[in-house]
PDB file of C-alpha atoms in Angstrom:
ATOM      1  CA  LYS A   1      12.846  22.387  13.983  1.00 62.00           C
ATOM      2  CA  ALA A   2      14.969  20.180  11.725  1.00 77.00           C
ATOM      3  CA  GLY A   3      13.411  17.027  10.347  1.00 93.00           C
ATOM      4  CA  VAL A   4      14.874  13.580   9.980  1.00 96.00           C
ATOM      5  CA  THR A   5      18.161  13.673   8.078  1.00 97.00           C
ATOM      6  CA  GLN A   6      19.458  10.718   6.127  1.00 98.00           C
ATOM      7  CA  THR A   7      22.863  10.496   4.478  1.00 97.00           C
ATOM      8  CA  PRO A   8      23.892   9.852   1.860  1.00 97.00           C
ATOM      9  CA  ARG A   9      20.921  10.466  -0.451  1.00 97.00           C
ATOM     10  CA  TYR A  10      22.240   8.175  -3.172  1.00 97.00           C
ATOM     11  CA  LEU A  11      24.635   5.249  -3.217  1.00 97.00           C
ATOM     12  CA  ILE A  12      25.853   2.871  -5.895  1.00 98.00           C
ATOM     13  CA  LYS A  13      27.563  -0.269  -4.689  1.00 98.00           C
ATOM     14  CA  THR A  14      28.784  -3.497  -6.242  1.00 98.00           C
ATOM     15  CA  ARG A  15      27.487  -6.938  -5.329  1.00 98.00           C
ATOM     16  CA  GLY A  16      29.355  -8.376  -2.366  1.00 98.00           C
ATOM     17  CA  GLN A  17      30.282  -5.021  -0.889  1.00 98.00           C
ATOM     18  CA  GLN A  18      28.898  -3.635   2.334  1.00 98.00           C
ATOM     19  CA  VAL A  19      27.227  -0.293   2.971  1.00 98.00           C
ATOM     20  CA  THR A  20      26.465   1.928   5.951  1.00 98.00           C
ATOM     21  CA  LEU A  21      23.575   4.378   5.982  1.00 98.00           C
ATOM     22  CA  SER A  22      23.099   7.118   8.549  1.00 98.00           C
ATOM     23  CA  CYS A  23      20.044   8.706  10.144  1.00 98.00           C
ATOM     24  CA  SER A  24      19.752  11.696  12.464  1.00 98.00           C
ATOM     25  CA  PRO A  25      16.324  11.824  14.122  1.00 96.00           C
ATOM     26  CA  ILE A  26      14.300  14.869  15.076  1.00 95.00           C
ATOM     27  CA  SER A  27      15.749  16.548  18.158  1.00 94.00           C
ATOM     28  CA  GLY A  28      14.317  14.922  21.288  1.00 90.00           C
ATOM     29  CA  HIS A  29      13.155  11.773  19.510  1.00 91.00           C
ATOM     30  CA  ARG A  30      14.691   8.636  20.969  1.00 91.00           C
ATOM     31  CA  SER A  31      13.238   5.980  18.673  1.00 91.00           C
ATOM     32  CA  VAL A  32      14.577   5.320  15.196  1.00 94.00           C
ATOM     33  CA  SER A  33      13.033   2.792  12.836  1.00 94.00           C
ATOM     34  CA  TRP A  34      14.292   1.666   9.465  1.00 97.00           C
ATOM     35  CA  TYR A  35      12.185   0.610   6.478  1.00 96.00           C
ATOM     36  CA  GLN A  36      12.983  -0.749   3.049  1.00 97.00           C
ATOM     37  CA  GLN A  37      10.861   0.481   0.166  1.00 96.00           C
ATOM     38  CA  THR A  38      10.739  -1.338  -3.164  1.00 95.00           C
ATOM     39  CA  PRO A  39       8.176  -1.211  -6.000  1.00 90.00           C
ATOM     40  CA  GLY A  40       7.315  -4.877  -5.542  1.00 86.00           C
ATOM     41  CA  GLN A  41       7.200  -5.248  -1.758  1.00 89.00           C
ATOM     42  CA  GLY A  42       6.283  -1.719  -0.718  1.00 91.00           C
ATOM     43  CA  LEU A  43       7.397  -0.473   2.685  1.00 94.00           C
ATOM     44  CA  GLN A  44       8.788  -3.175   4.915  1.00 94.00           C
ATOM     45  CA  PHE A  45       9.951  -2.802   8.496  1.00 93.00           C
ATOM     46  CA  LEU A  46      13.606  -3.608   9.161  1.00 96.00           C
ATOM     47  CA  PHE A  47      14.208  -2.775  12.835  1.00 93.00           C
ATOM     48  CA  GLU A  48      13.684  -0.216  15.564  1.00 93.00           C
ATOM     49  CA  TYR A  49      16.137   1.214  18.066  1.00 93.00           C
ATOM     50  CA  PHE A  50      15.345   2.988  21.302  1.00 91.00           C
ATOM     51  CA  SER A  51      17.927   4.229  23.776  1.00 90.00           C
ATOM     52  CA  GLU A  52      20.716   2.387  21.939  1.00 93.00           C
ATOM     53  CA  THR A  53      18.876  -0.956  22.127  1.00 92.00           C
ATOM     54  CA  GLN A  54      17.201  -2.856  19.317  1.00 93.00           C
ATOM     55  CA  ARG A  55      13.619  -3.079  20.458  1.00 88.00           C
ATOM     56  CA  ASN A  56      12.023  -4.739  17.449  1.00 88.00           C
ATOM     57  CA  LYS A  57      13.166  -6.516  14.289  1.00 91.00           C
ATOM     58  CA  GLY A  58      11.475  -7.324  11.000  1.00 92.00           C
ATOM     59  CA  ASN A  59      11.848 -10.392   8.833  1.00 93.00           C
ATOM     60  CA  PHE A  60      15.148  -9.638   7.115  1.00 96.00           C
ATOM     61  CA  PRO A  61      18.340 -11.718   6.933  1.00 97.00           C
ATOM     62  CA  GLY A  62      21.205 -11.141   9.331  1.00 96.00           C
ATOM     63  CA  ARG A  63      23.091  -9.222   6.641  1.00 97.00           C
ATOM     64  CA  PHE A  64      20.972  -6.276   7.702  1.00 98.00           C
ATOM     65  CA  SER A  65      22.040  -4.791  11.005  1.00 97.00           C
ATOM     66  CA  GLY A  66      21.936  -1.501  12.789  1.00 97.00           C
ATOM     67  CA  ARG A  67      22.894   0.413  15.848  1.00 97.00           C
ATOM     68  CA  GLN A  68      21.988   3.554  17.718  1.00 97.00           C
ATOM     69  CA  PHE A  69      24.291   5.969  19.456  1.00 97.00           C
ATOM     70  CA  SER A  70      23.813   7.849  22.718  1.00 96.00           C
ATOM     71  CA  ASN A  71      22.697  10.969  20.804  1.00 95.00           C
ATOM     72  CA  SER A  72      19.935   8.853  19.142  1.00 95.00           C
ATOM     73  CA  ARG A  73      21.606   8.936  15.745  1.00 97.00           C
ATOM     74  CA  SER A  74      21.375   5.578  14.031  1.00 98.00           C
ATOM     75  CA  GLU A  75      23.213   3.660  11.372  1.00 98.00           C
ATOM     76  CA  MET A  76      22.199   0.616   9.418  1.00 98.00           C
ATOM     77  CA  ASN A  77      24.607  -1.709   7.704  1.00 98.00           C
ATOM     78  CA  VAL A  78      24.055  -4.171   4.905  1.00 98.00           C
ATOM     79  CA  SER A  79      26.824  -6.655   4.289  1.00 96.00           C
ATOM     80  CA  THR A  80      27.467  -8.858   1.251  1.00 97.00           C
ATOM     81  CA  LEU A  81      25.168  -6.786  -0.933  1.00 98.00           C
ATOM     82  CA  GLU A  82      22.841  -8.528  -3.376  1.00 98.00           C
ATOM     83  CA  LEU A  83      21.092  -7.077  -6.426  1.00 97.00           C
ATOM     84  CA  GLY A  84      17.794  -7.447  -4.581  1.00 96.00           C
ATOM     85  CA  ASP A  85      18.964  -5.045  -1.889  1.00 97.00           C
ATOM     86  CA  SER A  86      18.495  -2.155  -4.324  1.00 97.00           C
ATOM     87  CA  ALA A  87      15.829  -0.034  -2.684  1.00 97.00           C
ATOM     88  CA  LEU A  88      14.984   3.203  -0.963  1.00 97.00           C
ATOM     89  CA  TYR A  89      15.936   2.903   2.698  1.00 98.00           C
ATOM     90  CA  LEU A  90      13.880   5.090   4.960  1.00 97.00           C
ATOM     91  CA  CYS A  91      14.460   6.115   8.515  1.00 97.00           C
ATOM     92  CA  ALA A  92      11.642   7.247  10.783  1.00 95.00           C
ATOM     93  CA  SER A  93      11.905   8.867  14.183  1.00 93.00           C
ATOM     94  CA  SER A  94       9.439   9.171  17.042  1.00 90.00           C
ATOM     95  CA  TRP A  95       9.435  10.026  20.734  1.00 85.00           C
ATOM     96  CA  GLY A  96       9.681   6.332  21.572  1.00 74.00           C
ATOM     97  CA  HIS A  97       7.403   6.162  24.572  1.00 68.00           C
ATOM     98  CA  GLY A  98       3.757   6.650  25.367  1.00 61.00           C
ATOM     99  CA  ARG A  99       0.983   6.961  22.838  1.00 57.00           C
ATOM    100  CA  THR A 100       2.825   9.788  21.041  1.00 56.00           C
ATOM    101  CA  ASN A 101       5.382   7.138  20.135  1.00 59.00           C
ATOM    102  CA  THR A 102       3.130   6.123  17.298  1.00 70.00           C
ATOM    103  CA  GLU A 103       3.677   9.355  15.364  1.00 84.00           C
ATOM    104  CA  ALA A 104       6.578   8.501  13.105  1.00 89.00           C
ATOM    105  CA  PHE A 105       8.283  11.068  10.888  1.00 92.00           C
ATOM    106  CA  PHE A 106      10.288   9.921   7.902  1.00 95.00           C
ATOM    107  CA  GLY A 107      13.444  11.203   6.299  1.00 96.00           C
ATOM    108  CA  GLN A 108      13.879  11.517   2.542  1.00 96.00           C
ATOM    109  CA  GLY A 109      15.609   8.182   2.352  1.00 97.00           C
ATOM    110  CA  THR A 110      18.804   6.799   0.889  1.00 97.00           C
ATOM    111  CA  ARG A 111      18.485   5.372  -2.612  1.00 97.00           C
ATOM    112  CA  LEU A 112      20.790   2.327  -2.776  1.00 98.00           C
ATOM    113  CA  THR A 113      21.576   0.781  -6.133  1.00 98.00           C
ATOM    114  CA  VAL A 114      23.496  -2.487  -6.223  1.00 98.00           C
ATOM    115  CA  VAL A 115      25.156  -3.324  -9.553  1.00 97.00           C
TER     116      VAL A 115
ATOM    117  CA  GLN B   1       0.827 -12.563   4.564  1.00 52.00           C
ATOM    118  CA  GLN B   2      -0.211  -9.011   3.837  1.00 59.00           C
ATOM    119  CA  GLN B   3      -1.800  -7.656   6.978  1.00 89.00           C
ATOM    120  CA  VAL B   4      -3.086  -4.382   5.511  1.00 96.00           C
ATOM    121  CA  LYS B   5      -4.786  -4.511   2.132  1.00 96.00           C
ATOM    122  CA  GLN B   6      -5.113  -1.234   0.230  1.00 97.00           C
ATOM    123  CA  SER B   7      -7.185  -0.421  -2.822  1.00 97.00           C
ATOM    124  CA  PRO B   8      -7.239   0.793  -5.486  1.00 97.00           C
ATOM    125  CA  GLN B   9      -3.666   0.567  -6.706  1.00 96.00           C
ATOM    126  CA  SER B  10      -4.117   3.694  -8.789  1.00 97.00           C
ATOM    127  CA  LEU B  11      -6.777   6.380  -8.961  1.00 98.00           C
ATOM    128  CA  ILE B  12      -7.493   9.195 -11.395  1.00 98.00           C
ATOM    129  CA  VAL B  13      -9.778  11.975 -10.194  1.00 98.00           C
ATOM    130  CA  GLN B  14     -10.890  15.219 -11.749  1.00 98.00           C
ATOM    131  CA  LYS B  15      -9.947  18.448 -10.013  1.00 98.00           C
ATOM    132  CA  GLY B  16     -12.596  19.273  -7.440  1.00 98.00           C
ATOM    133  CA  GLY B  17     -13.722  15.672  -7.118  1.00 98.00           C
ATOM    134  CA  ILE B  18     -13.546  13.310  -4.147  1.00 98.00           C
ATOM    135  CA  SER B  19     -10.713  10.793  -3.894  1.00 98.00           C
ATOM    136  CA  ILE B  20     -11.439   7.675  -1.852  1.00 98.00           C
ATOM    137  CA  ILE B  21      -8.833   5.106  -0.831  1.00 98.00           C
ATOM    138  CA  ASN B  22      -9.751   2.024   1.159  1.00 98.00           C
ATOM    139  CA  CYS B  23      -7.824  -0.219   3.506  1.00 98.00           C
ATOM    140  CA  ALA B  24      -8.688  -3.412   5.361  1.00 98.00           C
ATOM    141  CA  TYR B  25      -6.835  -5.192   8.126  1.00 96.00           C
ATOM    142  CA  GLU B  26      -7.039  -8.511   9.925  1.00 94.00           C
ATOM    143  CA  ASN B  27      -5.061  -8.027  13.120  1.00 92.00           C
ATOM    144  CA  THR B  28      -7.466  -6.826  15.814  1.00 90.00           C
ATOM    145  CA  ALA B  29      -4.513  -5.801  17.978  1.00 88.00           C
ATOM    146  CA  PHE B  30      -3.811  -2.840  15.697  1.00 91.00           C
ATOM    147  CA  ASP B  31      -4.641   0.338  17.601  1.00 88.00           C
ATOM    148  CA  TYR B  32      -3.312   3.175  15.477  1.00 91.00           C
ATOM    149  CA  PHE B  33      -4.064   3.859  11.824  1.00 94.00           C
ATOM    150  CA  PRO B  34      -2.082   6.591  10.055  1.00 94.00           C
ATOM    151  CA  TRP B  35      -2.108   7.686   6.450  1.00 97.00           C
ATOM    152  CA  TYR B  36       1.051   8.818   4.724  1.00 96.00           C
ATOM    153  CA  GLN B  37       1.510  10.888   1.570  1.00 97.00           C
ATOM    154  CA  GLN B  38       4.617  10.421  -0.533  1.00 97.00           C
ATOM    155  CA  PHE B  39       5.811  12.566  -3.419  1.00 96.00           C
ATOM    156  CA  PRO B  40       8.452  11.292  -5.855  1.00 92.00           C
ATOM    157  CA  GLY B  41      11.933  11.537  -4.384  1.00 88.00           C
ATOM    158  CA  LYS B  42      10.625  12.226  -0.888  1.00 91.00           C
ATOM    159  CA  GLY B  43       9.991  10.173   2.188  1.00 94.00           C
ATOM    160  CA  PRO B  44       6.424   9.480   3.358  1.00 96.00           C
ATOM    161  CA  ALA B  45       4.849  12.361   5.293  1.00 95.00           C
ATOM    162  CA  LEU B  46       2.281  11.769   8.022  1.00 93.00           C
ATOM    163  CA  LEU B  47      -1.036  13.113   6.766  1.00 95.00           C
ATOM    164  CA  ILE B  48      -3.676  12.142   9.292  1.00 94.00           C
ATOM    165  CA  ALA B  49      -4.193   9.342  11.788  1.00 93.00           C
ATOM    166  CA  ILE B  50      -6.995   7.756  13.781  1.00 93.00           C
ATOM    167  CA  ARG B  51      -7.426   5.442  16.759  1.00 90.00           C
ATOM    168  CA  PRO B  52     -10.177   2.791  16.875  1.00 88.00           C
ATOM    169  CA  ASP B  53     -12.185   4.572  19.557  1.00 89.00           C
ATOM    170  CA  VAL B  54     -13.167   7.196  16.958  1.00 91.00           C
ATOM    171  CA  SER B  55     -15.239   6.529  13.811  1.00 94.00           C
ATOM    172  CA  GLU B  56     -14.205   9.613  11.870  1.00 96.00           C
ATOM    173  CA  LYS B  57     -11.509  12.262  11.928  1.00 96.00           C
ATOM    174  CA  LYS B  58     -11.342  15.303   9.712  1.00 96.00           C
ATOM    175  CA  GLU B  59      -8.432  17.634   9.057  1.00 95.00           C
ATOM    176  CA  GLY B  60      -9.078  20.195   6.366  1.00 96.00           C
ATOM    177  CA  ARG B  61      -9.932  18.411   3.126  1.00 97.00           C
ATOM    178  CA  PHE B  62      -8.776  15.035   4.479  1.00 97.00           C
ATOM    179  CA  THR B  63     -11.108  12.692   6.376  1.00 97.00           C
ATOM    180  CA  ILE B  64     -10.511   9.215   7.780  1.00 96.00           C
ATOM    181  CA  SER B  65     -13.534   6.977   8.218  1.00 96.00           C
ATOM    182  CA  PHE B  66     -13.046   3.971  10.491  1.00 96.00           C
ATOM    183  CA  ASN B  67     -15.268   0.893  10.772  1.00 95.00           C
ATOM    184  CA  LYS B  68     -13.997  -1.234  13.649  1.00 94.00           C
ATOM    185  CA  SER B  69     -16.471  -4.106  13.197  1.00 94.00           C
ATOM    186  CA  ALA B  70     -15.632  -4.452   9.500  1.00 95.00           C
ATOM    187  CA  LYS B  71     -11.918  -3.865  10.158  1.00 95.00           C
ATOM    188  CA  GLN B  72     -11.813  -1.263   7.425  1.00 97.00           C
ATOM    189  CA  PHE B  73     -10.757   2.346   7.181  1.00 97.00           C
ATOM    190  CA  SER B  74     -10.659   4.807   4.352  1.00 98.00           C
ATOM    191  CA  LEU B  75      -9.227   8.167   3.359  1.00 98.00           C
ATOM    192  CA  HIS B  76     -11.420  10.738   1.668  1.00 98.00           C
ATOM    193  CA  ILE B  77      -9.861  13.755  -0.030  1.00 98.00           C
ATOM    194  CA  MET B  78     -12.490  16.391  -0.714  1.00 98.00           C
ATOM    195  CA  ASP B  79     -12.106  18.977  -3.470  1.00 98.00           C
ATOM    196  CA  SER B  80      -9.066  17.124  -4.832  1.00 98.00           C
ATOM    197  CA  GLN B  81      -6.357  19.341  -6.328  1.00 98.00           C
ATOM    198  CA  PRO B  82      -3.503  18.612  -8.761  1.00 97.00           C
ATOM    199  CA  GLY B  83      -1.116  19.232  -5.869  1.00 97.00           C
ATOM    200  CA  ASP B  84      -2.644  16.201  -4.125  1.00 98.00           C
ATOM    201  CA  SER B  85      -1.192  13.948  -6.838  1.00 98.00           C
ATOM    202  CA  ALA B  86       1.043  11.581  -4.883  1.00 98.00           C
ATOM    203  CA  THR B  87       1.182   8.047  -3.565  1.00 97.00           C
ATOM    204  CA  TYR B  88      -0.861   7.435  -0.428  1.00 98.00           C
ATOM    205  CA  PHE B  89      -0.143   4.684   2.061  1.00 97.00           C
ATOM    206  CA  CYS B  90      -2.382   3.472   4.812  1.00 97.00           C
ATOM    207  CA  ALA B  91      -0.700   1.851   7.779  1.00 95.00           C
ATOM    208  CA  ALA B  92      -1.519   0.191  11.058  1.00 94.00           C
ATOM    209  CA  SER B  93       0.482  -0.404  14.184  1.00 89.00           C
ATOM    210  CA  GLN B  94       0.330  -2.075  17.565  1.00 83.00           C
ATOM    211  CA  ASP B  95       2.519  -2.205  20.619  1.00 79.00           C
ATOM    212  CA  THR B  96       4.796  -5.180  19.914  1.00 75.00           C
ATOM    213  CA  GLY B  97       6.131  -5.074  23.452  1.00 73.00           C
ATOM    214  CA  ALA B  98       8.288  -2.743  25.507  1.00 72.00           C
ATOM    215  CA  GLY B  99       6.595   0.268  23.946  1.00 73.00           C
ATOM    216  CA  SER B 100       7.706  -0.563  20.412  1.00 76.00           C
ATOM    217  CA  TYR B 101       5.272   0.344  17.629  1.00 78.00           C
ATOM    218  CA  GLN B 102       5.902  -1.282  14.257  1.00 83.00           C
ATOM    219  CA  LEU B 103       4.108   0.193  11.262  1.00 89.00           C
ATOM    220  CA  THR B 104       2.599  -2.245   8.761  1.00 92.00           C
ATOM    221  CA  PHE B 105       1.908  -0.518   5.451  1.00 95.00           C
ATOM    222  CA  GLY B 106      -0.528  -1.089   2.640  1.00 96.00           C
ATOM    223  CA  LYS B 107       0.915  -1.332  -0.877  1.00 95.00           C
ATOM    224  CA  GLY B 108       0.041   2.254  -1.732  1.00 96.00           C
ATOM    225  CA  THR B 109      -2.338   4.098  -4.063  1.00 97.00           C
ATOM    226  CA  LYS B 110      -1.015   6.368  -6.770  1.00 97.00           C
ATOM    227  CA  LEU B 111      -3.414   9.291  -7.038  1.00 98.00           C
ATOM    228  CA  SER B 112      -3.475  11.521 -10.093  1.00 98.00           C
ATOM    229  CA  VAL B 113      -5.694  14.606 -10.018  1.00 98.00           C
ATOM    230  CA  ILE B 114      -6.256  15.972 -13.499  1.00 97.00           C
ATOM    231  CA  PRO B 115      -7.262  19.595 -14.190  1.00 92.00           C
TER     232      PRO B 115
END
């Protein structure tokens, strides 16, 4: 059974640009959550999508957005990149309903560097 | 406000020893407490998890102890091995509505097991 796949693994962008990251969840999982990981702030929740709808959102500016497609694949977008957006962006998938929803499985992440 | 406090920040243990990592939380609505293990360059991997109706859960060399009244939980790694050297994160989650579970992470503990 394939795990959570995130692409690309590495990205280097310039300040002011925008970036799109992709996540393919485990087959059958309908919930996709995104997290930002930095040395200073640790793992912080960005948002969660379930059945193409944003179900929950963390405390991040509107420059951070996402969407989910009918096949549960998800993308997140960051516009007007800032140096502070440099981080490892992690995607986690889960069933999305019932108590088994709590078991979240992470991908390897996309390392974004803003220069 | 950090809702899950994790200690210590780093830990060095001799091979064969016991590694103990502690976490404390404030939000009594949390109802699921997982531990994640992360190796460099990888995403966090679910290690073991517990719900508050259980005081202890053991899986192989890994044990979670949970104290609901003190709002504390800890991870014990018995017979620690060099291969256990990684960063460990405790987390907690609750249903934020509509079946959405948002993970709140501790800051992480970098464990080094020396031969």
